[in-house]
Tab-separated table of C-alpha atoms in Angstrom:
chain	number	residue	atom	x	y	z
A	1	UNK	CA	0.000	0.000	0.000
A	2	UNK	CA	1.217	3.583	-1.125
A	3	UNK	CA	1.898	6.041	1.699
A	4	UNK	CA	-0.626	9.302	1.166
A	5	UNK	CA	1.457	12.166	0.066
A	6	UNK	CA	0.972	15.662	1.177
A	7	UNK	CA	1.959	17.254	-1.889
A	8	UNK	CA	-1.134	15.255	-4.108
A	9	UNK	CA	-3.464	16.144	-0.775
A	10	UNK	CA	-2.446	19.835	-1.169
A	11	UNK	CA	-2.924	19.532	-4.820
A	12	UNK	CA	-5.998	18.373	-4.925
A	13	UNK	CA	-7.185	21.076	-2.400
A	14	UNK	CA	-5.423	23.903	-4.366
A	15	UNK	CA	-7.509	22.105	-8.095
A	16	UNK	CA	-10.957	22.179	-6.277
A	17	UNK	CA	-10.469	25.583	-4.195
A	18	UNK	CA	-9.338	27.519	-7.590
A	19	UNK	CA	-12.463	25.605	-9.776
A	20	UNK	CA	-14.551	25.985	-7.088
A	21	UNK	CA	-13.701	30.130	-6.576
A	22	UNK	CA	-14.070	30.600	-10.846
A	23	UNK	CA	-17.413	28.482	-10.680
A	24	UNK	CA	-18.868	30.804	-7.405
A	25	UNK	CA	-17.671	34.327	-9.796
A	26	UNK	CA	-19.093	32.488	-12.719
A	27	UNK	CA	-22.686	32.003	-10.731
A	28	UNK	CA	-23.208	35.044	-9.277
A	29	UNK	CA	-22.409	36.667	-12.533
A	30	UNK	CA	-24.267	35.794	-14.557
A	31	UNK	CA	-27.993	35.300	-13.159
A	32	UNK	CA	-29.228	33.429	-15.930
A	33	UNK	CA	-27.367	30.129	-14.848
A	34	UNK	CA	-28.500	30.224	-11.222
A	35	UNK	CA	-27.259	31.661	-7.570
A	36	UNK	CA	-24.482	30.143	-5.843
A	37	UNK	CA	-25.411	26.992	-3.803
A	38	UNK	CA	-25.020	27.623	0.387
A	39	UNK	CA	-22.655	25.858	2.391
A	40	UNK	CA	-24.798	23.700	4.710
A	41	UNK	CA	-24.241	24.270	8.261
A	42	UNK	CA	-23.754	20.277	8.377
A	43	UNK	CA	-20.428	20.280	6.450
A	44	UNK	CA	-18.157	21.440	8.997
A	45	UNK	CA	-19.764	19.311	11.425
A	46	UNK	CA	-19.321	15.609	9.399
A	47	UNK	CA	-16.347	16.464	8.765
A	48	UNK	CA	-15.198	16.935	12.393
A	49	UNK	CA	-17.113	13.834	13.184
A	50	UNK	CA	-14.693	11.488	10.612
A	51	UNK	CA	-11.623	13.170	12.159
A	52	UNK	CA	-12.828	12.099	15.538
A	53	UNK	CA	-13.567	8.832	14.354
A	54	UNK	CA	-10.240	8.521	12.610
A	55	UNK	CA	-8.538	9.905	15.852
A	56	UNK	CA	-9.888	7.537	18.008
A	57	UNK	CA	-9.139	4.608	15.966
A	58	UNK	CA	-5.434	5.954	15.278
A	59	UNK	CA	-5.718	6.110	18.982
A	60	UNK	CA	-6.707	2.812	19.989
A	61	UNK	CA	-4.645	0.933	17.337
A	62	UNK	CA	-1.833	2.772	18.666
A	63	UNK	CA	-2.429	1.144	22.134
A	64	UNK	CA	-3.052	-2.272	20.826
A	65	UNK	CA	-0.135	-2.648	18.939
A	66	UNK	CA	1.417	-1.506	21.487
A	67	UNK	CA	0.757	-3.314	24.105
A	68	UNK	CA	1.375	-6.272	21.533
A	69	UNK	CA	4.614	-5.079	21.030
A	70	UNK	CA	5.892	-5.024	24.504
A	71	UNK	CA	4.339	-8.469	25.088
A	72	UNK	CA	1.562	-7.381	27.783
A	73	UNK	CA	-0.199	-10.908	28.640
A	74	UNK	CA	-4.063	-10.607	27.705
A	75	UNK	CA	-3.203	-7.457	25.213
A	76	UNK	CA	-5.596	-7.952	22.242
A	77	UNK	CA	-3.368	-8.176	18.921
A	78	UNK	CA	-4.411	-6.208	16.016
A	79	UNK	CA	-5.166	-8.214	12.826
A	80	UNK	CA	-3.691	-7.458	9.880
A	81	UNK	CA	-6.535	-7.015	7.598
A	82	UNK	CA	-8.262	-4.753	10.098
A	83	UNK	CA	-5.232	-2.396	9.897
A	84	UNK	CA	-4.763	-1.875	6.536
A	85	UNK	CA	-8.639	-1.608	6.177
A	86	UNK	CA	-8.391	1.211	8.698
A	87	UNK	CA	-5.333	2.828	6.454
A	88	UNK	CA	-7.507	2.394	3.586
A	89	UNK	CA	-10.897	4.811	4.842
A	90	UNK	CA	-8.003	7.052	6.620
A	91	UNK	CA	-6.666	7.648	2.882
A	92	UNK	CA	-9.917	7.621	0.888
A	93	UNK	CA	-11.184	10.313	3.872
A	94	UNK	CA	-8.277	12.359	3.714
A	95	UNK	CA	-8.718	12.465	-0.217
A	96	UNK	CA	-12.271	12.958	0.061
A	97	UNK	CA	-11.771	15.562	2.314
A	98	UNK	CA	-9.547	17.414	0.622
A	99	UNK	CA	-11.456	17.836	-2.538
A	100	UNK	CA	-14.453	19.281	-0.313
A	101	UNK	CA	-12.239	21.603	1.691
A	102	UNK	CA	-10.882	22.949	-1.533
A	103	UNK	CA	-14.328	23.497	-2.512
A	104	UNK	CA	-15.518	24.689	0.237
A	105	UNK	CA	-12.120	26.700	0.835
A	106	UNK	CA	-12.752	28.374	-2.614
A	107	UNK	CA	-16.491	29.062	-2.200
A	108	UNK	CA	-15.232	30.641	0.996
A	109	UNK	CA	-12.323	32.609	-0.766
A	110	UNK	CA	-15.002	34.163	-2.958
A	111	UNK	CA	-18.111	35.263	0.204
A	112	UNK	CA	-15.254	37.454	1.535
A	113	UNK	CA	-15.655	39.699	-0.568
A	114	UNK	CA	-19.605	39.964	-0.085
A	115	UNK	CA	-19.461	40.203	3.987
A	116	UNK	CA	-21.889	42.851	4.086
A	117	UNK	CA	-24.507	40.710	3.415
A	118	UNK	CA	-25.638	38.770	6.622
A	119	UNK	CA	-26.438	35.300	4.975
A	120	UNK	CA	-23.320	35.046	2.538
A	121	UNK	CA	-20.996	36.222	5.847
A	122	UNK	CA	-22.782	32.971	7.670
A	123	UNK	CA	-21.697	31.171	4.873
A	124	UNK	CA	-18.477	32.492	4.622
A	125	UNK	CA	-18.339	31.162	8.707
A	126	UNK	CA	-19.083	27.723	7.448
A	127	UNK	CA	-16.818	27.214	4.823
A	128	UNK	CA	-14.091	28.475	6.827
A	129	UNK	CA	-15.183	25.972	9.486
A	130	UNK	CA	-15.721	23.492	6.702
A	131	UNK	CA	-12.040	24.204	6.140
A	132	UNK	CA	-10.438	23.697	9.093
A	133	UNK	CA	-12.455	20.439	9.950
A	134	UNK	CA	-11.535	19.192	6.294
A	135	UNK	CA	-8.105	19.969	7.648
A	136	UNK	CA	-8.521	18.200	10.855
A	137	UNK	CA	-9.266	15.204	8.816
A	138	UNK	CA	-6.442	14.934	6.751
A	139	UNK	CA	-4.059	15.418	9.728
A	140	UNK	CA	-5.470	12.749	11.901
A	141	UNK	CA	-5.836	10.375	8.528
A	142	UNK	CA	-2.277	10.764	8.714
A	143	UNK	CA	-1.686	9.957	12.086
A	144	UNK	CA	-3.949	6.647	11.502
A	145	UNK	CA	-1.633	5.683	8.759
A	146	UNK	CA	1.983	6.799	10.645
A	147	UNK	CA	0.242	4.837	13.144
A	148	UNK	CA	-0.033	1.661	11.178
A	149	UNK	CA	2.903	1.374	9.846
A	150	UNK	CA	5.162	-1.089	9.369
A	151	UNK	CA	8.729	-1.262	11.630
A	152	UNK	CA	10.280	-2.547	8.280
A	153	UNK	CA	9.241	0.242	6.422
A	154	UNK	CA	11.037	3.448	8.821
A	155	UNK	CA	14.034	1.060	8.413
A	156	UNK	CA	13.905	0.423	4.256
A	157	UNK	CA	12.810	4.201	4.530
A	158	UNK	CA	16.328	5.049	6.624
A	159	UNK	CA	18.684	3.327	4.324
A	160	UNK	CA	17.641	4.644	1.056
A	161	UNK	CA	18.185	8.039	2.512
């Protein structure tokens, strides 16, 4: 399995926030194709929910393995396949969430400019909340996988340095 890079995360956010920021000007421009959709009050807080949920599983696979590595007697092993499955939704969430927050992020980028209008500065709250949740997600998705990994691969990592 392919470690998650920060530079395609970052990437990705930079693709969607840019798209998203031309499609918002594009909107409100031009009437005929429709107003800019809202940024649901819900975003921000699903997206704080997975990187709670990814937390606390980077969490408590961190103190099963590690009581399996020091050899505690009655520690509960973690299997293999349950591991990697939890690397697996940390990546795809991270991804996932990256894409939205650049949305969101870009959506966001563009309400600044409109803060004198009480619903698009609400929205302009959201998205920035959306953002740093989004955020929140892709740093604990990391953890998860730094979490899971592999002794053998810091070392293979170490001597092609």
């Amino acid at each position: 399995m392919k470690q998650l890079r920060i530079r395609t995360l970052a990437g990705t956010f930079a693709v969607a926030g840019v798209l998203s920021w031309a499609l918002a000007k594009l909107l409100v421009a031009r009437d005929s194709l429709g107003t800019l959709p809202s940024v649901p009050l819900a975003a921000p807080i699903v997206l704080a929910v997975i990187a709670a949920v990814l937390t606390a599983t980077a969490l408590s696979l961190r103190s099963r393995l590690r009581a399996q590595r020091d050899r505690v007697p009655g520690a509960k092993g973690v299997e293999p396949l349950m591991a990697a499955r939890a690397v697996v939704f940390g990546q795809a969430s991270a991804l996932v969430s990256a894409l939205v927050s650049g949305v969101y992020g870009g959506v966001g980028i563009f309400l600044l400019s409109h803060l004198d209008v009480p619903a698009r500065r609400d929205q302009a709250v959201y998205a920035g909340l959306a953002v740093v949740a989004g955020i929140a997600v892709i740093a604990a998705a990391l953890f998860l996988e730094r979490v899971c990994r592999l002794p053998e691969d810091e070392d293979t990592e170490g001597a092609a340095a």
